[in-house]
Coordinates of C-alpha atoms in Angstrom, one line a residue:
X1 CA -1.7 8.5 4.7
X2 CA 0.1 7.3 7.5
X3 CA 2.0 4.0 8.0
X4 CA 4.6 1.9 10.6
X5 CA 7.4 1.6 9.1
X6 CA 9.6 -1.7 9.8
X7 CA 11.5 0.6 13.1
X8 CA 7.9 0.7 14.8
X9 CA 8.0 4.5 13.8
X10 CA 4.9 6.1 12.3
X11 CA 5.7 8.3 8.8
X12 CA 2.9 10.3 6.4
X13 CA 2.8 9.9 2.8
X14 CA 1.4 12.8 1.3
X15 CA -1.3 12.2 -1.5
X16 CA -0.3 11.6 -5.3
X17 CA 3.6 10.8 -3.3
X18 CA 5.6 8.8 -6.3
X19 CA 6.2 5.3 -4.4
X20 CA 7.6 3.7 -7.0
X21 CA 10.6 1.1 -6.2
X22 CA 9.5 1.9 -2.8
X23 CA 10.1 -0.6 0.3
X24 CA 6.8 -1.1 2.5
X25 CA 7.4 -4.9 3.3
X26 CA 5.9 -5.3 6.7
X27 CA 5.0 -1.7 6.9
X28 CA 1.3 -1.4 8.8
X29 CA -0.9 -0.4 6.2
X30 CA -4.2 -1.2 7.5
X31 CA -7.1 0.9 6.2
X32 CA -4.9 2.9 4.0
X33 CA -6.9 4.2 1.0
X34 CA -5.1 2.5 -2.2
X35 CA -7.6 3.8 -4.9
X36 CA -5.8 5.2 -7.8
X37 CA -2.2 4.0 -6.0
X38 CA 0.8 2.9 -8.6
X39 CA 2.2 0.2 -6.7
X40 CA 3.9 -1.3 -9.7
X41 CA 7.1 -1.2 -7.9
X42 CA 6.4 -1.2 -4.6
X43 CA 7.9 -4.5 -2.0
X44 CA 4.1 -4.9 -0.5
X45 CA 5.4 -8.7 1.0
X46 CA 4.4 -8.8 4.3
X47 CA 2.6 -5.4 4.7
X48 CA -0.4 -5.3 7.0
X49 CA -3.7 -3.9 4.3
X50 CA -6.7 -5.3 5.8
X51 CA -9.4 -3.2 5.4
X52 CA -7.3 -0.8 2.9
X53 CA -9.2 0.4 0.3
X54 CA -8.4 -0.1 -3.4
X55 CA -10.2 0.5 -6.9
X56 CA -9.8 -0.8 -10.5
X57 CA -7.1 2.4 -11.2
X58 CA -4.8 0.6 -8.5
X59 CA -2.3 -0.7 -10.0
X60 CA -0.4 -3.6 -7.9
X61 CA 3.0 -5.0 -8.4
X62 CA 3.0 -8.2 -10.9
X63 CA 2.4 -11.4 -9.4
X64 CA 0.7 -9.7 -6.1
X65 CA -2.3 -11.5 -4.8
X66 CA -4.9 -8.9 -4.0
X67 CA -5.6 -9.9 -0.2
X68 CA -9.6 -11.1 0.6
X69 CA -9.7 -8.2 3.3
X70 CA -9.2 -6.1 1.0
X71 CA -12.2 -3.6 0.3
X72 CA -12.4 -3.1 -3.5

């Protein structure tokens, strides 16, 4: 997948990449495909995920409000 990061620069994640404790507040993560993700651990505050894609195996950090655009 790719994202922005914070720096305006774009990175890939490689599939099945261990995010955990990961940092992706703000990052651009619009239309990403979340399903099976473990995001436990993961600063999602202020990340862009409309349209991202997610299943019931995603597994979001506690407390996170699963956004309406949000195609599960």
């Amino acid at each position: 997948m790719k994202v922005t990061g914070t720096d305006g620069k774009e990175y890939t994640i490689e599939p099945r990449a261990d995010l955990d404790g990961a940092n992706l507040r703000g990052a651009n993560l619009r239309g990403t495909d979340l399903r099976n993700a473990y995001l436990s651990e993961v600063d999602l505050r202020g990340a862009n995920l409309s349209v991202a894609v997610w299943n019931g195996e995603t597994v979001f950090p506690k407390g996170f409000e699963i956004p309406d655009e949000l195609q599960g």
